[in-house]
Short mmCIF file of C-alpha atoms in Angstrom, two decimals:
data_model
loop_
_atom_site.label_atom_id
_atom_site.label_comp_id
_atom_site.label_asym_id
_atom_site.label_seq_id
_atom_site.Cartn_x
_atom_site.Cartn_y
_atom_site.Cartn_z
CA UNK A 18 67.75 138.13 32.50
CA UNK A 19 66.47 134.88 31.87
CA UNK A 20 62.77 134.41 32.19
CA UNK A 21 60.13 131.55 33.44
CA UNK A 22 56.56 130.98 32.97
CA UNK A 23 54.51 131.44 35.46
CA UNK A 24 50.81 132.08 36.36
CA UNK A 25 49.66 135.53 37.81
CA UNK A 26 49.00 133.60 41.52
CA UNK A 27 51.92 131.89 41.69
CA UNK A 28 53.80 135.31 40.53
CA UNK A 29 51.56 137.32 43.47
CA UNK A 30 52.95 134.21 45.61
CA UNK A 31 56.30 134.16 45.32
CA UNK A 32 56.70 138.23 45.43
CA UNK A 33 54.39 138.46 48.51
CA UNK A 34 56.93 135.44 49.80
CA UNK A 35 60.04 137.57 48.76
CA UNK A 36 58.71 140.90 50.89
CA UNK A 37 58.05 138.65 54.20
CA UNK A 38 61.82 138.30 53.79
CA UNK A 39 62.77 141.69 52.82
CA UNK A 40 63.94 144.49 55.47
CA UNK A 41 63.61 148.14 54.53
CA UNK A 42 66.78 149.61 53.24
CA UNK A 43 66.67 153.36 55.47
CA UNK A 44 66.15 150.97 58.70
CA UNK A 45 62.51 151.90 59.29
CA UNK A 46 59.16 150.38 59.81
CA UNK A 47 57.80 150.10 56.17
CA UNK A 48 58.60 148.35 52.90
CA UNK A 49 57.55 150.24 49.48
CA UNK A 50 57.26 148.23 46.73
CA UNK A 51 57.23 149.95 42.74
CA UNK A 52 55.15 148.61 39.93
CA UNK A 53 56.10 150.02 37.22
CA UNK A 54 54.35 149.82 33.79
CA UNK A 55 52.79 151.59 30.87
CA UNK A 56 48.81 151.73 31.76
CA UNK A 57 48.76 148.64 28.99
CA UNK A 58 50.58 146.36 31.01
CA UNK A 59 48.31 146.63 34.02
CA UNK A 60 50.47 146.89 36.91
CA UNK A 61 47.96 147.62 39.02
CA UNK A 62 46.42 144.11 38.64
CA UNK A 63 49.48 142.86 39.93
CA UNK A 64 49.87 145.00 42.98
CA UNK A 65 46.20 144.11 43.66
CA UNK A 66 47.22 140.14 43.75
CA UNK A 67 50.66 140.90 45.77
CA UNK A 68 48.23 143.02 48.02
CA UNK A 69 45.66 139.96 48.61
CA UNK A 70 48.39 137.51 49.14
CA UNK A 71 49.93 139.61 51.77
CA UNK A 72 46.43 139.85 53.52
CA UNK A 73 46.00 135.63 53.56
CA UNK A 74 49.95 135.61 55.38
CA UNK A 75 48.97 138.26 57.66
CA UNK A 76 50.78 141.10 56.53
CA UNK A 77 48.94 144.19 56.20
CA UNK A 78 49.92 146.39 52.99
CA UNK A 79 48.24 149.35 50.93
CA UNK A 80 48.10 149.49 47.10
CA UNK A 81 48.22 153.43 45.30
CA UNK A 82 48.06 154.28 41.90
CA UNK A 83 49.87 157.26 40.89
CA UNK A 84 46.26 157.93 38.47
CA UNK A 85 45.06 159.13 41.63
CA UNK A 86 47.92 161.92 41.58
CA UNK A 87 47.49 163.22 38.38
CA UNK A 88 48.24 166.96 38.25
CA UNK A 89 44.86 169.27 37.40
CA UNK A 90 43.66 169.26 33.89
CA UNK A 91 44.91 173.21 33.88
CA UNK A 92 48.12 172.12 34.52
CA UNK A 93 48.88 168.89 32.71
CA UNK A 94 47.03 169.68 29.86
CA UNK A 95 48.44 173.18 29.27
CA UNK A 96 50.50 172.48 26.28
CA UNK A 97 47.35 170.40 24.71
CA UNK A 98 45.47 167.00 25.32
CA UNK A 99 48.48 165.18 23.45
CA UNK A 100 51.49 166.04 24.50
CA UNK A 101 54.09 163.80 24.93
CA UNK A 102 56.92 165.72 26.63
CA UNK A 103 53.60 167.09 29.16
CA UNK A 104 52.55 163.46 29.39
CA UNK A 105 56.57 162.44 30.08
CA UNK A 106 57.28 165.21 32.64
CA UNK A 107 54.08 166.75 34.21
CA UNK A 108 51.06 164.77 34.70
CA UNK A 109 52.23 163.33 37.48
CA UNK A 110 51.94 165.43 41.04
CA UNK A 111 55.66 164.16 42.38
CA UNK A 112 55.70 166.40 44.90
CA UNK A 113 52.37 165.13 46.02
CA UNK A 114 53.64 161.37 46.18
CA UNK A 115 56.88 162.66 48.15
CA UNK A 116 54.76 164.60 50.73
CA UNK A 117 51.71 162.01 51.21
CA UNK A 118 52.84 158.74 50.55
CA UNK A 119 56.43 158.35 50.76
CA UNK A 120 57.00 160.71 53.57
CA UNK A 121 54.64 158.61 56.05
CA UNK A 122 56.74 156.14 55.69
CA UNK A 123 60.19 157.50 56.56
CA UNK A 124 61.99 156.01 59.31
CA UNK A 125 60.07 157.90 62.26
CA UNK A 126 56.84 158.79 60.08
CA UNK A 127 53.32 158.33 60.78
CA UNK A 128 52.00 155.77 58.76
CA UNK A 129 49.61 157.86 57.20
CA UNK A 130 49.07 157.35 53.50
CA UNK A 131 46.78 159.33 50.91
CA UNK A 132 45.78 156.69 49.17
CA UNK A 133 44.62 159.36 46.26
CA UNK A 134 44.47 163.11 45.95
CA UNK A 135 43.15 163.96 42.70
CA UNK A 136 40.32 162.85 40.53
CA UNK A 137 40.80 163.29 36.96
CA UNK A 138 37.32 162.83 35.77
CA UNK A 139 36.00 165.39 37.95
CA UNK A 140 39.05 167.73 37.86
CA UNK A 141 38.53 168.08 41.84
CA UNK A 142 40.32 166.48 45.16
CA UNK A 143 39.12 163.31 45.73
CA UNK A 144 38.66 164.65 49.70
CA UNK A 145 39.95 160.93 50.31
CA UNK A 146 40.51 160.19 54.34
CA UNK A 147 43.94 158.92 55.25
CA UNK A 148 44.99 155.71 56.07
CA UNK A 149 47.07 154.58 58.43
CA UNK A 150 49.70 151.92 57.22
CA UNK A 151 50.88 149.95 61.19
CA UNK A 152 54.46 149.17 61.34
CA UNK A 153 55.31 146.45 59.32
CA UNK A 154 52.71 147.45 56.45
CA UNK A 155 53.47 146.95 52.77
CA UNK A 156 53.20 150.05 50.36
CA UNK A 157 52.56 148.81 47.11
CA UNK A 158 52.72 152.09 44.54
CA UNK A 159 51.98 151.16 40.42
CA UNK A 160 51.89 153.46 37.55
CA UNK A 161 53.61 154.26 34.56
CA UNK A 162 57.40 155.70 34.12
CA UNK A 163 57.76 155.09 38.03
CA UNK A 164 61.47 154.17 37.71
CA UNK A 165 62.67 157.71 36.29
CA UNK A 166 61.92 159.40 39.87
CA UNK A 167 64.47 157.98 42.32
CA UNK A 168 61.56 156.71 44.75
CA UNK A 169 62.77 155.20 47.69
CA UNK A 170 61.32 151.80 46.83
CA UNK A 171 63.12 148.38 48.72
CA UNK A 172 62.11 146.35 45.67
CA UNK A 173 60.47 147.14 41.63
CA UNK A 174 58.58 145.28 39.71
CA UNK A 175 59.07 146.09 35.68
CA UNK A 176 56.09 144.76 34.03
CA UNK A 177 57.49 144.79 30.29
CA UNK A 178 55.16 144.66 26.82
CA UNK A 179 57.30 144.33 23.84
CA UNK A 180 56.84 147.46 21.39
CA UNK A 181 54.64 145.62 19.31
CA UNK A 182 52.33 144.26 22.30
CA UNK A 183 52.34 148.02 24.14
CA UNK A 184 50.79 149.36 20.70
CA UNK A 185 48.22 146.36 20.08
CA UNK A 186 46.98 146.62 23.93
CA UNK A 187 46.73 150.50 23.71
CA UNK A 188 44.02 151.77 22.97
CA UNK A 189 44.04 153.79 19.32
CA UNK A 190 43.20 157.19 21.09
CA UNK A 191 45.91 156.73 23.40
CA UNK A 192 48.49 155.96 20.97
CA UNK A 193 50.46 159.27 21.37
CA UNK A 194 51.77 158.34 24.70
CA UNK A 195 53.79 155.86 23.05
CA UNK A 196 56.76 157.97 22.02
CA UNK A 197 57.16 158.68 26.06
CA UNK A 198 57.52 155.15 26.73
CA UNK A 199 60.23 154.51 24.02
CA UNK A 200 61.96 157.40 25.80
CA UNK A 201 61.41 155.75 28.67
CA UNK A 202 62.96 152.60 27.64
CA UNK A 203 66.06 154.33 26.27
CA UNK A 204 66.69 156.94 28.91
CA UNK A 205 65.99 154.78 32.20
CA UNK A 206 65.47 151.38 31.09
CA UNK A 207 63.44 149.82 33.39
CA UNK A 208 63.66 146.29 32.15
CA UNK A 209 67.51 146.26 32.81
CA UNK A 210 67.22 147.93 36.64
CA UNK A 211 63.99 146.42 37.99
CA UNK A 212 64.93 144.34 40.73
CA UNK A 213 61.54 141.61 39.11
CA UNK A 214 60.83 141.72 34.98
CA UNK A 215 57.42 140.27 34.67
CA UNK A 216 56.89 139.86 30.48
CA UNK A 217 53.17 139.99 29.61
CA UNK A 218 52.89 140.24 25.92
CA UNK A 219 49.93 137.55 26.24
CA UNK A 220 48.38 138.63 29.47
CA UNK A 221 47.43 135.07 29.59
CA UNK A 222 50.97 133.42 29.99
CA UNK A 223 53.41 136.04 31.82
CA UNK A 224 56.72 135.00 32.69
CA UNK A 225 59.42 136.72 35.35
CA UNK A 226 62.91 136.60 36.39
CA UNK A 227 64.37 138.55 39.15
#
């Protein structure tokens, strides 16, 4: 895929642009939107923008991160603090994001999104109330290894750091997640079946193609 430079507006700009075009696939009243990226690359920052440009064309939308469905400590850490087939597999509550945010938004669903469930630093529900997405509404869902769980998203968002870059903008004590993201890369590469590859090995100068 070829790739352009861009800035991180005009990026938000031309995606939230894209999605006022874009019907959902299953016929029904909401588009879901992936981005996907190790905790490095900061997808979230990006969903944030696309969220705020929505907002200034009218279009109401809802950013989640899947940190807010991390399984309990008891449970993702039971095989130890580090490891990288727990980290791969089981931190994530799936079942959680099935029943409370994409559910809402089947064809003939409420609209009514957790926006969060769990709250790792204090091992306890977040007690969060629910909101309610109207018809028309934007989900916009970031995390890491998003891509590997056949979400019903209507359009994904790969934001890619190149081996070298994901270990520089990790932090030292986080370094052991990095084996899961070269699995990752070679079992579901999300670069290659991201419908948008945003590159942001200098968070300064991404560019995108897509």
């Amino acid at each position: 895929m070829r790739l352009e430079a861009i800035t991180w507006d005009r990026l938000a700009d031309q995606l939230a642009d894209r999605l006022a075009g874009l019907a959902p696939a299953d016929g029904g009243a909401w588009l879901r939107v992936g981005f996907d990226g190790a905790p490095a690359a900061r997808p979230g920052d990006l969903a944030e923008r696309v969220g705020e440009a929505l907002r200034v064309r009218g279009r109401p939308s809802l950013v989640v991160g899947t940190e807010g469905f991390l399984r309990p400590a008891s449970l993702r850490l039971e095989h130890g603090r580090r490891d990288e087939e727990s980290y791969y597999s089981g931190w994530f509550d799936t079942a959680a994001l099935w029943r409370e945010v994409f559910g809402p938004l089947d064809p003939g669903g409420s609209g009514r999104v957790l926006p969060d469930l769990w709250d790792p630093a204090t091992d306890r529900a977040t007690r969060s109330p629910y909101t309610q997405l109207p018809p028309g509404g934007i989900l916009l869902l970031h995390g890491p290894l998003l891509l590997r769980h056949w979400f019903p998203f209507d359009l994904t968002v790969h934001v890619l750091l190149t081996p070298g870059a994901l270990r520089r903008r990790t932090p030292e004590a986080d370094h052991w997640t990095l084996p899961a993201f070269e699995r990752y890369e070679a079992e579901t590469d999300p670069a290659g079946t991201a419908d948008v590859l945003v590159r942001a090995d200098d968070p300064r100068h991404p560019a995108w193609g897509g």
